[in-house]
Amino acid sequence: MADTNPPAPADAPIEADPDLTTDESDSTLGDDVLVASCRAVCGQMVDCVPAFRSRYTASLTSSIEAYPMENNRRYHAVPPNVKFEVDDCEAPWTFSEKFNVIHCRYLAAAIADWPKLVGQAYQFTKPGGYSEFQDYMLEYYSEDGTLSEDLSISKWITTLLDASRDFGRDPCPGPKLAGWMRDAGFQDVQETKYKLPIGPWPRDKHLKTVGAWNLIQIEEGLEAFTLRLFTQVLGWRTEEVQVLLANVRKDLRDPKIHAQFDFYVAYGQKPVDATG
């Protein structure tokens, strides 16, 4: 059956679920958020997130152990015409052939020279082939003023992005992807922006599910995102970082804070008559 409620346009504000914004909600413990997360993901009014994480981890571990070994690395079972190569995408590409499709994603805060990376993708795309880039605009915002500058989550994300820039890595490449692709020579470049809520606060069922998963992945990666930049780039003590992150987790689980960020997808074609 066709979906009779398509996603709202990217420029339309995300409407909050009024059931999660009452004064009775316990934002410190995040009980409302956990229940809503479970309801959004599996339709059950129970706290099944810890149980799901346990089942997922056990399943993933079991699956990985069954993967074949090759060159002392463990790989997914793959078709015979597929192979994995581990390399530095910022080093000169040395492939012996060009590709019909090149796909790059989730490289925010990881790349020192984006135009060079996109240029190499263009170089190794076959004439008539396509390249696609997907990445974040990691500046958190709210459309209703609930994400104020004095919140720990605001202080954390602002400091994190500034530290990444100080380190020479752009944490917000998303809005620039299409421009870099055009500059590299791709034609008919198409761009789509998606709003990603943090937490299950949206009224829309699809966005509620997206927000629930987004909340889980941010919480589980919070220390990994933060510790190195804060301690080695900014000079914070580990104990100071942990205190900040404890307060960030409280904000992440507060259903009255309607934080979100944007995700961009851009793709384009290398001209059929290209010679380079």
Short mmCIF file of N, CA, C and O in Angstrom, two decimals, residues 115-210:
data_model
loop_
_atom_site.label_atom_id
_atom_site.label_comp_id
_atom_site.label_asym_id
_atom_site.label_seq_id
_atom_site.Cartn_x
_atom_site.Cartn_y
_atom_site.Cartn_z
N PRO A 115 37.90 19.64 -1.67
CA PRO A 115 37.97 19.76 -3.13
C PRO A 115 38.90 18.72 -3.76
O PRO A 115 38.62 18.20 -4.85
N LYS A 116 40.00 18.40 -3.08
CA LYS A 116 40.90 17.37 -3.60
C LYS A 116 40.22 16.01 -3.63
O LYS A 116 40.32 15.27 -4.61
N LEU A 117 39.50 15.67 -2.56
CA LEU A 117 38.80 14.39 -2.51
C LEU A 117 37.76 14.28 -3.61
O LEU A 117 37.68 13.28 -4.33
N VAL A 118 36.94 15.33 -3.76
CA VAL A 118 35.90 15.31 -4.79
C VAL A 118 36.53 15.28 -6.18
O VAL A 118 36.04 14.61 -7.09
N GLY A 119 37.66 15.99 -6.34
CA GLY A 119 38.36 15.97 -7.62
C GLY A 119 38.88 14.60 -7.98
O GLY A 119 38.84 14.18 -9.16
N GLN A 120 39.37 13.87 -6.97
CA GLN A 120 39.84 12.51 -7.26
C GLN A 120 38.69 11.58 -7.60
O GLN A 120 38.82 10.68 -8.43
N ALA A 121 37.53 11.81 -6.96
CA ALA A 121 36.35 11.02 -7.31
C ALA A 121 35.97 11.28 -8.76
O ALA A 121 35.63 10.35 -9.51
N TYR A 122 36.02 12.54 -9.18
CA TYR A 122 35.73 12.87 -10.57
C TYR A 122 36.72 12.17 -11.51
O TYR A 122 36.33 11.59 -12.53
N GLN A 123 37.98 12.24 -11.17
CA GLN A 123 39.02 11.65 -12.02
C GLN A 123 38.80 10.15 -12.23
O GLN A 123 39.02 9.63 -13.33
N PHE A 124 38.33 9.46 -11.18
CA PHE A 124 38.20 8.01 -11.27
C PHE A 124 36.76 7.55 -11.54
O PHE A 124 36.47 6.37 -11.42
N THR A 125 35.90 8.48 -11.90
CA THR A 125 34.57 8.12 -12.41
C THR A 125 34.65 7.99 -13.92
O THR A 125 35.21 8.85 -14.60
N LYS A 126 34.08 6.93 -14.46
CA LYS A 126 34.07 6.76 -15.91
C LYS A 126 33.20 7.84 -16.56
O LYS A 126 32.22 8.30 -15.96
N PRO A 127 33.53 8.27 -17.77
CA PRO A 127 32.63 9.19 -18.49
C PRO A 127 31.22 8.59 -18.56
O PRO A 127 31.05 7.43 -18.91
N GLY A 128 30.24 9.39 -18.16
CA GLY A 128 28.86 8.92 -18.11
C GLY A 128 28.49 8.30 -16.77
O GLY A 128 27.32 8.02 -16.52
N GLY A 129 29.48 8.05 -15.91
CA GLY A 129 29.22 7.47 -14.60
C GLY A 129 28.82 8.53 -13.58
O GLY A 129 28.80 9.73 -13.88
N TYR A 130 28.52 8.07 -12.38
CA TYR A 130 28.00 8.96 -11.34
C TYR A 130 28.84 8.85 -10.06
O TYR A 130 29.39 7.78 -9.75
N SER A 131 28.91 9.95 -9.33
CA SER A 131 29.44 9.97 -7.98
C SER A 131 28.39 10.58 -7.05
O SER A 131 27.63 11.46 -7.47
N GLU A 132 28.37 10.09 -5.83
CA GLU A 132 27.43 10.59 -4.83
C GLU A 132 28.15 10.82 -3.51
O GLU A 132 28.96 10.00 -3.09
N PHE A 133 27.84 11.94 -2.88
CA PHE A 133 28.38 12.26 -1.56
C PHE A 133 27.22 12.51 -0.61
O PHE A 133 26.25 13.19 -0.96
N GLN A 134 27.32 11.95 0.60
CA GLN A 134 26.31 12.15 1.63
C GLN A 134 27.03 12.58 2.91
O GLN A 134 27.95 11.90 3.35
N ASP A 135 26.61 13.70 3.49
CA ASP A 135 27.28 14.10 4.72
C ASP A 135 26.48 15.13 5.51
O ASP A 135 25.46 15.63 5.05
N TYR A 136 27.00 15.44 6.69
CA TYR A 136 26.29 16.20 7.69
C TYR A 136 26.58 17.70 7.65
O TYR A 136 27.63 18.14 7.22
N MET A 137 25.62 18.44 8.16
CA MET A 137 25.78 19.80 8.64
C MET A 137 25.54 19.69 10.14
O MET A 137 24.39 19.64 10.59
N LEU A 138 26.60 19.61 10.94
CA LEU A 138 26.48 19.20 12.33
C LEU A 138 26.19 20.33 13.31
O LEU A 138 26.32 20.13 14.52
N GLU A 139 25.80 21.48 12.83
CA GLU A 139 25.39 22.55 13.74
C GLU A 139 23.96 22.28 14.21
O GLU A 139 23.03 22.31 13.42
N TYR A 140 23.81 22.01 15.51
CA TYR A 140 22.50 21.72 16.07
C TYR A 140 21.67 23.01 16.11
O TYR A 140 22.20 24.10 16.34
N TYR A 141 20.36 22.86 15.91
CA TYR A 141 19.46 24.01 15.99
C TYR A 141 18.06 23.52 16.33
O TYR A 141 17.77 22.32 16.28
N SER A 142 17.21 24.43 16.70
CA SER A 142 15.79 24.14 16.89
C SER A 142 15.00 25.18 16.12
O SER A 142 15.46 26.31 15.95
N GLU A 143 13.82 24.80 15.69
CA GLU A 143 12.97 25.71 14.92
C GLU A 143 11.95 26.42 15.81
O GLU A 143 11.19 27.26 15.32
N ASP A 144 11.93 26.08 17.09
CA ASP A 144 10.96 26.68 18.00
C ASP A 144 11.62 27.36 19.20
O ASP A 144 10.94 27.71 20.17
N GLY A 145 12.94 27.53 19.15
CA GLY A 145 13.64 28.24 20.21
C GLY A 145 13.92 27.41 21.46
O GLY A 145 14.39 27.97 22.47
N THR A 146 13.67 26.09 21.43
CA THR A 146 13.87 25.28 22.63
C THR A 146 15.33 24.91 22.85
O THR A 146 15.70 24.48 23.94
N LEU A 147 16.18 25.06 21.84
CA LEU A 147 17.61 24.79 22.00
C LEU A 147 18.31 26.12 22.23
O LEU A 147 18.75 26.79 21.31
N SER A 148 18.43 26.50 23.50
CA SER A 148 19.03 27.78 23.84
C SER A 148 20.54 27.66 24.00
O SER A 148 21.07 26.57 24.22
N GLU A 149 21.23 28.78 23.89
CA GLU A 149 22.69 28.77 23.92
C GLU A 149 23.26 28.39 25.28
O GLU A 149 24.40 27.95 25.38
N ASP A 150 22.47 28.54 26.35
CA ASP A 150 22.99 28.26 27.68
C ASP A 150 22.91 26.78 28.06
O ASP A 150 23.42 26.38 29.10
N LEU A 151 22.33 25.95 27.21
CA LEU A 151 22.23 24.52 27.49
C LEU A 151 23.58 23.83 27.30
O LEU A 151 24.38 24.24 26.45
N SER A 152 23.80 22.77 28.05
CA SER A 152 25.06 22.02 27.93
C SER A 152 25.24 21.45 26.53
O SER A 152 26.35 21.43 25.99
N ILE A 153 24.15 20.99 25.91
CA ILE A 153 24.26 20.41 24.58
C ILE A 153 24.70 21.47 23.56
O ILE A 153 25.47 21.18 22.65
N SER A 154 24.25 22.72 23.74
CA SER A 154 24.67 23.79 22.83
C SER A 154 26.14 24.12 23.02
O SER A 154 26.88 24.30 22.04
N LYS A 155 26.55 24.22 24.28
CA LYS A 155 27.96 24.50 24.56
C LYS A 155 28.85 23.39 24.03
O LYS A 155 29.93 23.64 23.46
N TRP A 156 28.39 22.14 24.19
CA TRP A 156 29.18 20.98 23.75
C TRP A 156 29.35 20.97 22.23
O TRP A 156 30.47 20.86 21.73
N ILE A 157 28.25 21.08 21.49
CA ILE A 157 28.36 20.95 20.04
C ILE A 157 29.13 22.14 19.44
O ILE A 157 29.93 21.97 18.51
N THR A 158 28.95 23.34 19.99
CA THR A 158 29.70 24.50 19.49
C THR A 158 31.19 24.32 19.72
O THR A 158 32.01 24.57 18.83
N THR A 159 31.55 23.87 20.92
CA THR A 159 32.96 23.65 21.24
C THR A 159 33.55 22.53 20.39
O THR A 159 34.68 22.62 19.91
N LEU A 160 32.78 21.47 20.20
CA LEU A 160 33.23 20.32 19.40
C LEU A 160 33.53 20.74 17.96
O LEU A 160 34.58 20.40 17.40
N LEU A 161 32.62 21.48 17.36
CA LEU A 161 32.80 21.89 15.96
C LEU A 161 33.96 22.87 15.83
O LEU A 161 34.73 22.79 14.87
N ASP A 162 34.10 23.78 16.78
CA ASP A 162 35.23 24.71 16.74
C ASP A 162 36.56 23.97 16.86
O ASP A 162 37.54 24.30 16.17
N ALA A 163 36.61 22.95 17.74
CA ALA A 163 37.83 22.17 17.90
C ALA A 163 38.17 21.42 16.62
O ALA A 163 39.34 21.31 16.23
N SER A 164 37.15 20.89 15.95
CA SER A 164 37.38 20.18 14.69
C SER A 164 37.93 21.12 13.63
O SER A 164 38.86 20.77 12.89
N ARG A 165 37.40 22.34 13.58
CA ARG A 165 37.91 23.33 12.62
C ARG A 165 39.35 23.71 12.97
O ARG A 165 40.19 23.87 12.07
N ASP A 166 39.64 23.87 14.27
CA ASP A 166 41.00 24.18 14.68
C ASP A 166 41.96 23.08 14.28
O ASP A 166 43.14 23.33 14.01
N PHE A 167 41.45 21.86 14.23
CA PHE A 167 42.25 20.70 13.85
C PHE A 167 42.40 20.57 12.33
O PHE A 167 43.10 19.71 11.83
N GLY A 168 41.70 21.44 11.60
CA GLY A 168 41.79 21.43 10.15
C GLY A 168 40.84 20.49 9.45
O GLY A 168 41.07 20.10 8.30
N ARG A 169 39.75 20.12 10.14
CA ARG A 169 38.79 19.20 9.55
C ARG A 169 37.40 19.83 9.61
O ARG A 169 36.91 20.19 10.67
N ASP A 170 36.77 19.97 8.47
CA ASP A 170 35.46 20.61 8.38
C ASP A 170 34.39 19.68 8.94
O ASP A 170 34.17 18.59 8.41
N PRO A 171 33.69 20.08 10.02
CA PRO A 171 32.65 19.22 10.58
C PRO A 171 31.29 19.40 9.91
O PRO A 171 30.35 18.69 10.26
N CYS A 172 31.18 20.32 8.97
CA CYS A 172 29.89 20.63 8.35
C CYS A 172 30.01 20.68 6.82
O CYS A 172 29.69 21.72 6.20
N PRO A 173 30.44 19.60 6.19
CA PRO A 173 30.63 19.65 4.74
C PRO A 173 29.34 19.56 3.93
O PRO A 173 29.33 19.91 2.74
N GLY A 174 28.25 19.11 4.56
CA GLY A 174 27.03 18.82 3.81
C GLY A 174 26.58 19.87 2.82
O GLY A 174 26.39 19.58 1.63
N PRO A 175 26.40 21.15 3.25
CA PRO A 175 25.88 22.16 2.32
C PRO A 175 26.83 22.50 1.18
O PRO A 175 26.42 23.15 0.22
N LYS A 176 28.09 22.08 1.28
CA LYS A 176 29.09 22.45 0.28
C LYS A 176 29.33 21.35 -0.76
O LYS A 176 30.05 21.55 -1.73
N LEU A 177 28.74 20.17 -0.53
CA LEU A 177 29.02 19.02 -1.39
C LEU A 177 28.68 19.30 -2.85
O LEU A 177 29.48 19.02 -3.77
N ALA A 178 27.49 19.84 -3.09
CA ALA A 178 27.05 20.08 -4.46
C ALA A 178 27.98 21.07 -5.17
O ALA A 178 28.34 20.88 -6.33
N GLY A 179 28.38 22.12 -4.46
CA GLY A 179 29.30 23.10 -5.05
C GLY A 179 30.64 22.49 -5.40
O GLY A 179 31.21 22.76 -6.47
N TRP A 180 31.18 21.68 -4.50
CA TRP A 180 32.46 21.02 -4.78
C TRP A 180 32.34 20.10 -5.99
O TRP A 180 33.27 20.00 -6.79
N MET A 181 31.20 19.43 -6.12
CA MET A 181 31.02 18.54 -7.25
C MET A 181 30.96 19.32 -8.57
O MET A 181 31.56 18.92 -9.57
N ARG A 182 30.25 20.43 -8.57
CA ARG A 182 30.19 21.25 -9.78
C ARG A 182 31.57 21.80 -10.14
O ARG A 182 31.97 21.81 -11.31
N ASP A 183 32.31 22.24 -9.12
CA ASP A 183 33.65 22.77 -9.37
C ASP A 183 34.58 21.70 -9.94
O ASP A 183 35.48 22.00 -10.73
N ALA A 184 34.36 20.45 -9.55
CA ALA A 184 35.21 19.36 -10.03
C ALA A 184 34.91 18.98 -11.47
O ALA A 184 35.74 18.34 -12.13
N GLY A 185 33.70 19.35 -11.96
CA GLY A 185 33.36 19.05 -13.33
C GLY A 185 32.11 18.21 -13.52
O GLY A 185 31.70 17.95 -14.65
N PHE A 186 31.50 17.76 -12.43
CA PHE A 186 30.27 16.97 -12.56
C PHE A 186 29.14 17.84 -13.10
O PHE A 186 29.08 19.04 -12.83
N GLN A 187 28.26 17.23 -13.86
CA GLN A 187 27.13 17.95 -14.42
C GLN A 187 25.82 17.38 -13.85
O GLN A 187 25.79 16.30 -13.28
N ASP A 188 24.74 18.15 -14.03
CA ASP A 188 23.41 17.75 -13.53
C ASP A 188 23.47 17.37 -12.06
O ASP A 188 22.87 16.37 -11.63
N VAL A 189 24.17 18.16 -11.26
CA VAL A 189 24.32 17.86 -9.84
C VAL A 189 22.99 18.11 -9.13
O VAL A 189 22.39 19.18 -9.26
N GLN A 190 22.55 17.12 -8.38
CA GLN A 190 21.30 17.20 -7.63
C GLN A 190 21.61 17.17 -6.13
O GLN A 190 22.49 16.43 -5.69
N GLU A 191 20.88 17.96 -5.36
CA GLU A 191 21.10 18.04 -3.92
C GLU A 191 19.78 17.91 -3.18
O GLU A 191 18.77 18.50 -3.57
N THR A 192 19.79 17.12 -2.09
CA THR A 192 18.63 16.97 -1.23
C THR A 192 19.06 17.15 0.21
O THR A 192 20.09 16.60 0.63
N LYS A 193 18.29 17.92 0.97
CA LYS A 193 18.56 18.12 2.40
C LYS A 193 17.50 17.41 3.23
O LYS A 193 16.31 17.48 2.93
N TYR A 194 17.96 16.70 4.26
CA TYR A 194 17.07 16.01 5.18
C TYR A 194 17.27 16.56 6.59
O TYR A 194 18.40 16.77 7.02
N LYS A 195 16.18 16.79 7.29
CA LYS A 195 16.25 17.20 8.68
C LYS A 195 16.25 15.97 9.57
O LYS A 195 15.38 15.10 9.43
N LEU A 196 17.21 15.90 10.49
CA LEU A 196 17.31 14.76 11.39
C LEU A 196 17.06 15.22 12.83
O LEU A 196 17.91 15.86 13.45
N PRO A 197 15.90 14.91 13.39
CA PRO A 197 15.64 15.27 14.79
C PRO A 197 16.49 14.42 15.72
O PRO A 197 16.90 13.31 15.38
N ILE A 198 16.78 14.95 16.91
CA ILE A 198 17.53 14.22 17.93
C ILE A 198 16.54 13.84 19.03
O ILE A 198 16.15 14.68 19.84
N GLY A 199 16.12 12.60 19.04
CA GLY A 199 15.11 12.15 19.99
C GLY A 199 13.75 11.98 19.33
O GLY A 199 13.50 12.52 18.24
N PRO A 200 12.85 11.28 19.99
CA PRO A 200 11.52 10.98 19.39
C PRO A 200 10.48 12.05 19.66
O PRO A 200 9.30 11.75 19.83
N TRP A 201 10.91 13.32 19.68
CA TRP A 201 9.97 14.40 19.99
C TRP A 201 9.04 14.80 18.84
O TRP A 201 8.01 15.44 19.09
N PRO A 202 9.33 14.45 17.56
CA PRO A 202 8.40 14.88 16.50
C PRO A 202 7.05 14.17 16.58
O PRO A 202 6.94 13.04 17.06
N ARG A 203 6.04 14.85 16.10
CA ARG A 203 4.70 14.24 16.00
C ARG A 203 4.66 13.21 14.88
O ARG A 203 4.05 12.14 15.02
N ASP A 204 5.31 13.52 13.75
CA ASP A 204 5.31 12.62 12.60
C ASP A 204 5.92 11.27 12.97
O ASP A 204 7.01 11.20 13.56
N LYS A 205 5.25 10.17 12.63
CA LYS A 205 5.69 8.84 13.04
C LYS A 205 7.05 8.49 12.46
O LYS A 205 7.91 7.92 13.16
N HIS A 206 7.26 8.79 11.18
CA HIS A 206 8.54 8.47 10.55
C HIS A 206 9.67 9.25 11.20
O HIS A 206 10.72 8.67 11.55
N LEU A 207 9.48 10.54 11.39
CA LEU A 207 10.52 11.36 12.01
C LEU A 207 10.72 10.99 13.47
O LEU A 207 11.83 11.13 14.01
N LYS A 208 9.67 10.52 14.14
CA LYS A 208 9.81 10.05 15.52
C LYS A 208 10.76 8.86 15.57
O LYS A 208 11.63 8.75 16.45
N THR A 209 10.61 7.94 14.61
CA THR A 209 11.50 6.77 14.54
C THR A 209 12.93 7.19 14.22
O THR A 209 13.89 6.72 14.84
N VAL A 210 13.07 8.08 13.24
CA VAL A 210 14.40 8.59 12.89
C VAL A 210 15.05 9.24 14.10
O VAL A 210 16.23 9.02 14.40
#
